[in-house]
Amino acid sequence: MSGFGVCLRAAARGSRWFYLIWILVLTSMFPTTASQYRSIVSDDPAGRVAAEALAANPTMRALLGPPFDLMNTGSFVMFRVGTFVLAMAAIMAVLGVIRGTRGEEEDGRLELLRSGQIGRHAPLAAAITLGLIAASAYGVLSAAALAGYAPGPGGLTFGLGMALGTAVWVGVGAVAAQLSSSARTARQYGLSALGAAFLVRALADGSPVDSPLRSLQWISPVEWPALARPYAGDRLPVLLLPALLTVALLALAVALESRRDLGAGLRPAAPGPAHATPALSSAAGLAWRLQRGSIGVWVVGLLVFGAVVGMLSSTFDTALKDDAAVAERIRAMGRGIADLKSAFYVAMLGIIVTLVVAFALQCLGRLRREELDGHAEVMLATATRRTAFAWSHLGLALGVPSLVMAACAALCALPQGVAEDVSIVGRVVGGGLALLPGVWLVVGLAMTVVGWVPRLAVLPWLVVAWSMLVNWLGGILKLPEAALNATPFAQLPKIPGEPMAWPPVLIESLVAVLLVALGLVGYRRRDIAGR
């Protein structure tokens, strides 16, 4: 462990803004939600009836998590945004640890650092320590942010739950970083584990109380902080589960690191065939070969999510028939669409499209990654033109997410279409397709950034993050109309709740085309970075 202090200072310097921005954005969600509490659940008998109906609704439980004592501000915040924000904090932890371990190793900086008097496990220990410090800070700030609205001992359970729930994913990130020689693949492992945990939680919470599926909530780490019941009985012993799992994962990560060489994964990469297939004779074929693994993970995850939403769609109208408060929440998420079924589909498509655009940005991000790794320089030294090389990744970013969006929309409506009216499938698919110009617009923005100012690569991701906040919580939090409209998807038609409107679709599509063309021009003109 010699050199641990040096590694920790280097890790903190490289990731301080990464963690700081994540923590501040995530903790701001709690007081914002708490400030809207009494406008959602009033302090009278009618509010109590609304809270009981909200807790009994399987659709809301599947979307948000298990409800406990919704007449208390703190426990309501835990139900409304606690599990969702914890999932976002888990993404922060996974990405942060892999960034400080496998990412540094892949870029060669770790090899340089370890050429000095640095112990074998010091860099990993530094990245883990920094992740745990960030998780602790997130827990403390979360409890402090909520203390003004929900004082009492529940704040301790809430803060500990957030901190320990995030620490688990520090461990997941540390283990994932040992499994593959690629930071990208390691991120896929970590985020896939998170997606599986979140789906298990949704399936368990959406099941009836007497269903055996309900017990699955105890195997999902993203559920444990909610099961500790902050402000609703405070079952602190439940938090031993994330604490023990974190210790086990960190010990496993250290053990795995001892078994591999620097720069290698746990399993050495197998040598490829002696001769490339004809499919690899073009830039497009090579791009597909490089991205097919991550594309497969994204496609499966999104289709499973669409299928889960489809399961809810077959029962939600019956469940909400006598529940005016929950129905109003669904309409708020559906941008005020009066018809409940249409509002539900608009809300779900709004959630799915933000995931699809994140998928598209990851596909295009490979273009910049190939440049930083020096692979683009090698490719462009051949007869491959720059625009062909850029299109090889840009085409995947535009085409595959578009197909997946249509498939997810179909899965959302298929159960109700089979049971009631098959035409709803076509209308919901049309609604998904109507949102695609927003996806293309963000991809065009990302291509422009890659082409002209690649150091601003975070810019399109900020657009995605803001769109997620608005589409997931904007209606519930009653954000100003100007804020709700400040996303690439706000002006597009809300099908099936609204009729088709071609002008915004055509205008955004045209802007997307112009941005893509502008980005390609910039990519042709600027210097290509090499290693």
PDB file of C-alpha atoms in Angstrom, residues 155-353:
ATOM      1  CA  GLY A 155     -32.770  11.439   8.799  1.00  0.00           C
ATOM      2  CA  LEU A 156     -30.052   9.126  10.151  1.00  0.00           C
ATOM      3  CA  THR A 157     -31.625   6.082   8.478  1.00  0.00           C
ATOM      4  CA  PHE A 158     -32.185   8.052   5.294  1.00  0.00           C
ATOM      5  CA  GLY A 159     -28.604   9.340   5.095  1.00  0.00           C
ATOM      6  CA  LEU A 160     -27.078   5.971   6.015  1.00  0.00           C
ATOM      7  CA  GLY A 161     -29.287   4.247   3.457  1.00  0.00           C
ATOM      8  CA  MET A 162     -28.201   6.600   0.693  1.00  0.00           C
ATOM      9  CA  ALA A 163     -24.506   6.290   1.641  1.00  0.00           C
ATOM     10  CA  LEU A 164     -24.429   2.512   2.077  1.00  0.00           C
ATOM     11  CA  GLY A 165     -26.704   1.953  -0.933  1.00  0.00           C
ATOM     12  CA  THR A 166     -24.191   3.893  -3.046  1.00  0.00           C
ATOM     13  CA  ALA A 167     -21.194   2.159  -1.453  1.00  0.00           C
ATOM     14  CA  VAL A 168     -22.449  -1.193  -2.763  1.00  0.00           C
ATOM     15  CA  TRP A 169     -21.969   0.103  -6.292  1.00  0.00           C
ATOM     16  CA  VAL A 170     -18.483   1.315  -5.481  1.00  0.00           C
ATOM     17  CA  GLY A 171     -17.794  -2.358  -4.851  1.00  0.00           C
ATOM     18  CA  VAL A 172     -19.565  -3.411  -8.050  1.00  0.00           C
ATOM     19  CA  GLY A 173     -17.479  -0.931 -10.042  1.00  0.00           C
ATOM     20  CA  ALA A 174     -14.261  -2.181  -8.411  1.00  0.00           C
ATOM     21  CA  VAL A 175     -15.084  -5.798  -9.289  1.00  0.00           C
ATOM     22  CA  ALA A 176     -16.185  -4.932 -12.843  1.00  0.00           C
ATOM     23  CA  ALA A 177     -12.880  -3.103 -13.391  1.00  0.00           C
ATOM     24  CA  GLN A 178     -11.006  -6.367 -12.755  1.00  0.00           C
ATOM     25  CA  LEU A 179     -13.002  -8.504 -15.172  1.00  0.00           C
ATOM     26  CA  SER A 180     -12.179  -6.864 -18.488  1.00  0.00           C
ATOM     27  CA  SER A 181      -9.166  -5.165 -20.038  1.00  0.00           C
ATOM     28  CA  SER A 182     -11.518  -2.526 -21.462  1.00  0.00           C
ATOM     29  CA  ALA A 183     -13.039   0.319 -19.418  1.00  0.00           C
ATOM     30  CA  ARG A 184     -16.018   0.347 -21.764  1.00  0.00           C
ATOM     31  CA  THR A 185     -16.743  -3.329 -21.177  1.00  0.00           C
ATOM     32  CA  ALA A 186     -16.262  -2.861 -17.441  1.00  0.00           C
ATOM     33  CA  ARG A 187     -18.883  -0.091 -17.494  1.00  0.00           C
ATOM     34  CA  GLN A 188     -21.227  -2.433 -19.333  1.00  0.00           C
ATOM     35  CA  TYR A 189     -20.772  -5.079 -16.636  1.00  0.00           C
ATOM     36  CA  GLY A 190     -21.410  -2.611 -13.815  1.00  0.00           C
ATOM     37  CA  LEU A 191     -24.388  -0.865 -15.412  1.00  0.00           C
ATOM     38  CA  SER A 192     -25.903  -4.177 -16.518  1.00  0.00           C
ATOM     39  CA  ALA A 193     -25.806  -5.352 -12.899  1.00  0.00           C
ATOM     40  CA  LEU A 194     -27.546  -2.127 -11.875  1.00  0.00           C
ATOM     41  CA  GLY A 195     -30.189  -2.534 -14.588  1.00  0.00           C
ATOM     42  CA  ALA A 196     -30.875  -6.103 -13.480  1.00  0.00           C
ATOM     43  CA  ALA A 197     -31.201  -5.009  -9.839  1.00  0.00           C
ATOM     44  CA  PHE A 198     -33.608  -2.229 -10.797  1.00  0.00           C
ATOM     45  CA  LEU A 199     -35.780  -4.543 -12.913  1.00  0.00           C
ATOM     46  CA  VAL A 200     -35.939  -7.115 -10.114  1.00  0.00           C
ATOM     47  CA  ARG A 201     -37.020  -4.339  -7.753  1.00  0.00           C
ATOM     48  CA  ALA A 202     -39.742  -3.135 -10.134  1.00  0.00           C
ATOM     49  CA  LEU A 203     -41.028  -6.679 -10.662  1.00  0.00           C
ATOM     50  CA  ALA A 204     -41.140  -7.353  -6.905  1.00  0.00           C
ATOM     51  CA  ASP A 205     -42.769  -4.045  -5.956  1.00  0.00           C
ATOM     52  CA  GLY A 206     -45.371  -4.285  -8.696  1.00  0.00           C
ATOM     53  CA  SER A 207     -46.441  -7.774  -7.610  1.00  0.00           C
ATOM     54  CA  PRO A 208     -49.369  -8.409  -5.207  1.00  0.00           C
ATOM     55  CA  VAL A 209     -48.545  -8.639  -1.502  1.00  0.00           C
ATOM     56  CA  ASP A 210     -49.213 -12.379  -1.391  1.00  0.00           C
ATOM     57  CA  SER A 211     -47.187 -13.124  -4.529  1.00  0.00           C
ATOM     58  CA  PRO A 212     -43.929 -15.076  -4.111  1.00  0.00           C
ATOM     59  CA  LEU A 213     -42.342 -12.502  -6.442  1.00  0.00           C
ATOM     60  CA  ARG A 214     -42.664  -9.873  -3.702  1.00  0.00           C
ATOM     61  CA  SER A 215     -39.830 -11.533  -1.738  1.00  0.00           C
ATOM     62  CA  LEU A 216     -37.447 -10.732  -4.620  1.00  0.00           C
ATOM     63  CA  GLN A 217     -37.190  -7.188  -3.254  1.00  0.00           C
ATOM     64  CA  TRP A 218     -34.742  -8.504  -0.652  1.00  0.00           C
ATOM     65  CA  ILE A 219     -32.196  -9.529  -3.307  1.00  0.00           C
ATOM     66  CA  SER A 220     -32.058  -6.115  -5.007  1.00  0.00           C
ATOM     67  CA  PRO A 221     -29.474  -3.737  -3.459  1.00  0.00           C
ATOM     68  CA  VAL A 222     -31.306  -0.665  -4.810  1.00  0.00           C
ATOM     69  CA  GLU A 223     -34.304  -1.678  -2.666  1.00  0.00           C
ATOM     70  CA  TRP A 224     -32.537  -2.033   0.694  1.00  0.00           C
ATOM     71  CA  PRO A 225     -32.448   1.683   1.681  1.00  0.00           C
ATOM     72  CA  ALA A 226     -36.225   1.887   1.125  1.00  0.00           C
ATOM     73  CA  LEU A 227     -36.780  -1.325   3.113  1.00  0.00           C
ATOM     74  CA  ALA A 228     -34.928   0.304   6.024  1.00  0.00           C
ATOM     75  CA  ARG A 229     -38.059   2.517   6.238  1.00  0.00           C
ATOM     76  CA  PRO A 230     -36.567   5.948   6.992  1.00  0.00           C
ATOM     77  CA  TYR A 231     -39.124   8.125   8.823  1.00  0.00           C
ATOM     78  CA  ALA A 232     -41.512   5.147   8.956  1.00  0.00           C
ATOM     79  CA  GLY A 233     -40.217   2.859  11.688  1.00  0.00           C
ATOM     80  CA  ASP A 234     -36.473   3.106  10.941  1.00  0.00           C
ATOM     81  CA  ARG A 235     -35.245  -0.469  10.630  1.00  0.00           C
ATOM     82  CA  LEU A 236     -31.510   0.224  10.870  1.00  0.00           C
ATOM     83  CA  PRO A 237     -30.469  -3.478  10.943  1.00  0.00           C
ATOM     84  CA  VAL A 238     -31.579  -3.749   7.292  1.00  0.00           C
ATOM     85  CA  LEU A 239     -28.649  -1.514   6.392  1.00  0.00           C
ATOM     86  CA  LEU A 240     -26.280  -4.280   7.451  1.00  0.00           C
ATOM     87  CA  LEU A 241     -27.111  -5.876   4.076  1.00  0.00           C
ATOM     88  CA  PRO A 242     -25.469  -3.152   1.920  1.00  0.00           C
ATOM     89  CA  ALA A 243     -22.632  -2.801   4.445  1.00  0.00           C
ATOM     90  CA  LEU A 244     -21.777  -6.511   4.349  1.00  0.00           C
ATOM     91  CA  LEU A 245     -22.161  -6.733   0.567  1.00  0.00           C
ATOM     92  CA  THR A 246     -19.860  -3.734   0.116  1.00  0.00           C
ATOM     93  CA  VAL A 247     -17.156  -5.349   2.245  1.00  0.00           C
ATOM     94  CA  ALA A 248     -17.495  -8.620   0.326  1.00  0.00           C
ATOM     95  CA  LEU A 249     -17.305  -6.915  -3.074  1.00  0.00           C
ATOM     96  CA  LEU A 250     -14.276  -4.821  -2.131  1.00  0.00           C
ATOM     97  CA  ALA A 251     -12.464  -7.889  -0.805  1.00  0.00           C
ATOM     98  CA  LEU A 252     -13.305  -9.727  -4.032  1.00  0.00           C
ATOM     99  CA  ALA A 253     -11.975  -6.827  -6.126  1.00  0.00           C
ATOM    100  CA  VAL A 254      -8.645  -6.842  -4.266  1.00  0.00           C
ATOM    101  CA  ALA A 255      -8.389 -10.623  -4.615  1.00  0.00           C
ATOM    102  CA  LEU A 256      -9.123 -10.456  -8.346  1.00  0.00           C
ATOM    103  CA  GLU A 257      -6.544  -7.724  -8.858  1.00  0.00           C
ATOM    104  CA  SER A 258      -3.916  -9.996  -7.313  1.00  0.00           C
ATOM    105  CA  ARG A 259      -4.632 -12.612  -9.976  1.00  0.00           C
ATOM    106  CA  ARG A 260      -4.183 -10.528 -13.108  1.00  0.00           C
ATOM    107  CA  ASP A 261      -1.441  -8.604 -14.884  1.00  0.00           C
ATOM    108  CA  LEU A 262      -1.430  -4.851 -15.318  1.00  0.00           C
ATOM    109  CA  GLY A 263      -3.426  -3.942 -18.417  1.00  0.00           C
ATOM    110  CA  ALA A 264      -5.146  -7.333 -18.597  1.00  0.00           C
ATOM    111  CA  GLY A 265      -8.543  -8.489 -17.433  1.00  0.00           C
ATOM    112  CA  LEU A 266      -9.223 -11.499 -15.254  1.00  0.00           C
ATOM    113  CA  ARG A 267      -9.468 -13.573 -18.395  1.00  0.00           C
ATOM    114  CA  PRO A 268      -6.829 -12.842 -21.019  1.00  0.00           C
ATOM    115  CA  ALA A 269      -8.155 -11.826 -24.405  1.00  0.00           C
ATOM    116  CA  ALA A 270      -8.252 -14.743 -26.797  1.00  0.00           C
ATOM    117  CA  PRO A 271      -6.295 -14.317 -30.048  1.00  0.00           C
ATOM    118  CA  GLY A 272      -8.528 -13.673 -33.007  1.00  0.00           C
ATOM    119  CA  PRO A 273      -8.571 -15.636 -36.261  1.00  0.00           C
ATOM    120  CA  ALA A 274      -5.555 -15.388 -38.546  1.00  0.00           C
ATOM    121  CA  HIS A 275      -7.597 -13.790 -41.317  1.00  0.00           C
ATOM    122  CA  ALA A 276     -10.346 -11.183 -41.065  1.00  0.00           C
ATOM    123  CA  THR A 277     -13.769 -11.873 -42.478  1.00  0.00           C
ATOM    124  CA  PRO A 278     -14.933  -9.869 -45.524  1.00  0.00           C
ATOM    125  CA  ALA A 279     -17.243  -7.931 -43.197  1.00  0.00           C
ATOM    126  CA  LEU A 280     -14.192  -6.314 -41.598  1.00  0.00           C
ATOM    127  CA  SER A 281     -12.916  -4.944 -44.899  1.00  0.00           C
ATOM    128  CA  SER A 282     -14.836  -1.685 -44.395  1.00  0.00           C
ATOM    129  CA  ALA A 283     -14.976   0.954 -41.679  1.00  0.00           C
ATOM    130  CA  ALA A 284     -18.658   0.169 -41.111  1.00  0.00           C
ATOM    131  CA  GLY A 285     -17.920  -3.520 -40.587  1.00  0.00           C
ATOM    132  CA  LEU A 286     -15.168  -2.724 -38.112  1.00  0.00           C
ATOM    133  CA  ALA A 287     -17.419  -0.294 -36.213  1.00  0.00           C
ATOM    134  CA  TRP A 288     -20.117  -2.951 -35.920  1.00  0.00           C
ATOM    135  CA  ARG A 289     -17.559  -5.491 -34.731  1.00  0.00           C
ATOM    136  CA  LEU A 290     -16.320  -3.075 -32.053  1.00  0.00           C
ATOM    137  CA  GLN A 291     -19.757  -2.049 -30.837  1.00  0.00           C
ATOM    138  CA  ARG A 292     -21.896  -5.147 -31.215  1.00  0.00           C
ATOM    139  CA  GLY A 293     -21.321  -6.268 -27.616  1.00  0.00           C
ATOM    140  CA  SER A 294     -22.402  -3.001 -26.005  1.00  0.00           C
ATOM    141  CA  ILE A 295     -25.229  -2.620 -28.521  1.00  0.00           C
ATOM    142  CA  GLY A 296     -26.505  -6.062 -27.562  1.00  0.00           C
ATOM    143  CA  VAL A 297     -26.519  -5.172 -23.850  1.00  0.00           C
ATOM    144  CA  TRP A 298     -28.374  -1.916 -24.491  1.00  0.00           C
ATOM    145  CA  VAL A 299     -30.915  -3.542 -26.821  1.00  0.00           C
ATOM    146  CA  VAL A 300     -31.720  -6.348 -24.394  1.00  0.00           C
ATOM    147  CA  GLY A 301     -32.001  -3.928 -21.453  1.00  0.00           C
ATOM    148  CA  LEU A 302     -34.296  -1.523 -23.302  1.00  0.00           C
ATOM    149  CA  LEU A 303     -36.511  -4.295 -24.669  1.00  0.00           C
ATOM    150  CA  VAL A 304     -36.875  -5.813 -21.203  1.00  0.00           C
ATOM    151  CA  PHE A 305     -37.794  -2.377 -19.857  1.00  0.00           C
ATOM    152  CA  GLY A 306     -40.381  -1.976 -22.618  1.00  0.00           C
ATOM    153  CA  ALA A 307     -41.819  -5.420 -21.812  1.00  0.00           C
ATOM    154  CA  VAL A 308     -42.118  -4.522 -18.096  1.00  0.00           C
ATOM    155  CA  VAL A 309     -43.944  -1.306 -19.004  1.00  0.00           C
ATOM    156  CA  GLY A 310     -46.196  -3.381 -21.258  1.00  0.00           C
ATOM    157  CA  MET A 311     -47.089  -5.626 -18.307  1.00  0.00           C
ATOM    158  CA  LEU A 312     -48.167  -2.527 -16.380  1.00  0.00           C
ATOM    159  CA  SER A 313     -50.165  -1.160 -19.305  1.00  0.00           C
ATOM    160  CA  SER A 314     -52.542  -4.129 -19.275  1.00  0.00           C
ATOM    161  CA  THR A 315     -53.728  -3.403 -15.724  1.00  0.00           C
ATOM    162  CA  PHE A 316     -53.013   0.213 -14.919  1.00  0.00           C
ATOM    163  CA  ASP A 317     -56.348   1.678 -16.070  1.00  0.00           C
ATOM    164  CA  THR A 318     -58.298  -0.776 -13.886  1.00  0.00           C
ATOM    165  CA  ALA A 319     -56.034  -0.091 -10.937  1.00  0.00           C
ATOM    166  CA  LEU A 320     -56.366   3.674 -11.319  1.00  0.00           C
ATOM    167  CA  LYS A 321     -60.078   3.780 -12.069  1.00  0.00           C
ATOM    168  CA  ASP A 322     -61.019   4.891  -8.541  1.00  0.00           C
ATOM    169  CA  ASP A 323     -57.730   6.560  -7.663  1.00  0.00           C
ATOM    170  CA  ALA A 324     -57.963  10.183  -8.661  1.00  0.00           C
ATOM    171  CA  ALA A 325     -54.721  11.237  -6.955  1.00  0.00           C
ATOM    172  CA  VAL A 326     -52.561   8.663  -8.705  1.00  0.00           C
ATOM    173  CA  ALA A 327     -54.346   9.272 -11.984  1.00  0.00           C
ATOM    174  CA  GLU A 328     -53.465  12.936 -11.620  1.00  0.00           C
ATOM    175  CA  ARG A 329     -49.792  12.005 -11.113  1.00  0.00           C
ATOM    176  CA  ILE A 330     -49.871   9.937 -14.310  1.00  0.00           C
ATOM    177  CA  ARG A 331     -51.435  12.838 -16.201  1.00  0.00           C
ATOM    178  CA  ALA A 332     -48.752  15.178 -14.835  1.00  0.00           C
ATOM    179  CA  MET A 333     -46.036  12.810 -16.117  1.00  0.00           C
ATOM    180  CA  GLY A 334     -47.917  12.688 -19.436  1.00  0.00           C
ATOM    181  CA  ARG A 335     -47.700  16.471 -19.899  1.00  0.00           C
ATOM    182  CA  GLY A 336     -51.357  17.061 -18.983  1.00  0.00           C
ATOM    183  CA  ILE A 337     -52.995  14.646 -21.449  1.00  0.00           C
ATOM    184  CA  ALA A 338     -56.573  14.175 -20.204  1.00  0.00           C
ATOM    185  CA  ASP A 339     -57.129  10.579 -21.339  1.00  0.00           C
ATOM    186  CA  LEU A 340     -55.482   8.340 -18.753  1.00  0.00           C
ATOM    187  CA  LYS A 341     -54.361   5.597 -21.129  1.00  0.00           C
ATOM    188  CA  SER A 342     -52.849   8.109 -23.528  1.00  0.00           C
ATOM    189  CA  ALA A 343     -51.172   9.987 -20.654  1.00  0.00           C
ATOM    190  CA  PHE A 344     -49.636   6.723 -19.435  1.00  0.00           C
ATOM    191  CA  TYR A 345     -48.151   5.924 -22.843  1.00  0.00           C
ATOM    192  CA  VAL A 346     -46.902   9.479 -23.331  1.00  0.00           C
ATOM    193  CA  ALA A 347     -45.208   9.349 -19.911  1.00  0.00           C
ATOM    194  CA  MET A 348     -43.613   5.952 -20.582  1.00  0.00           C
ATOM    195  CA  LEU A 349     -42.415   6.948 -24.064  1.00  0.00           C
ATOM    196  CA  GLY A 350     -40.921  10.095 -22.518  1.00  0.00           C
ATOM    197  CA  ILE A 351     -38.929   7.931 -20.100  1.00  0.00           C
ATOM    198  CA  ILE A 352     -37.851   5.418 -22.744  1.00  0.00           C
ATOM    199  CA  VAL A 353     -36.692   8.055 -25.235  1.00  0.00           C
TER     200      VAL A 353
END
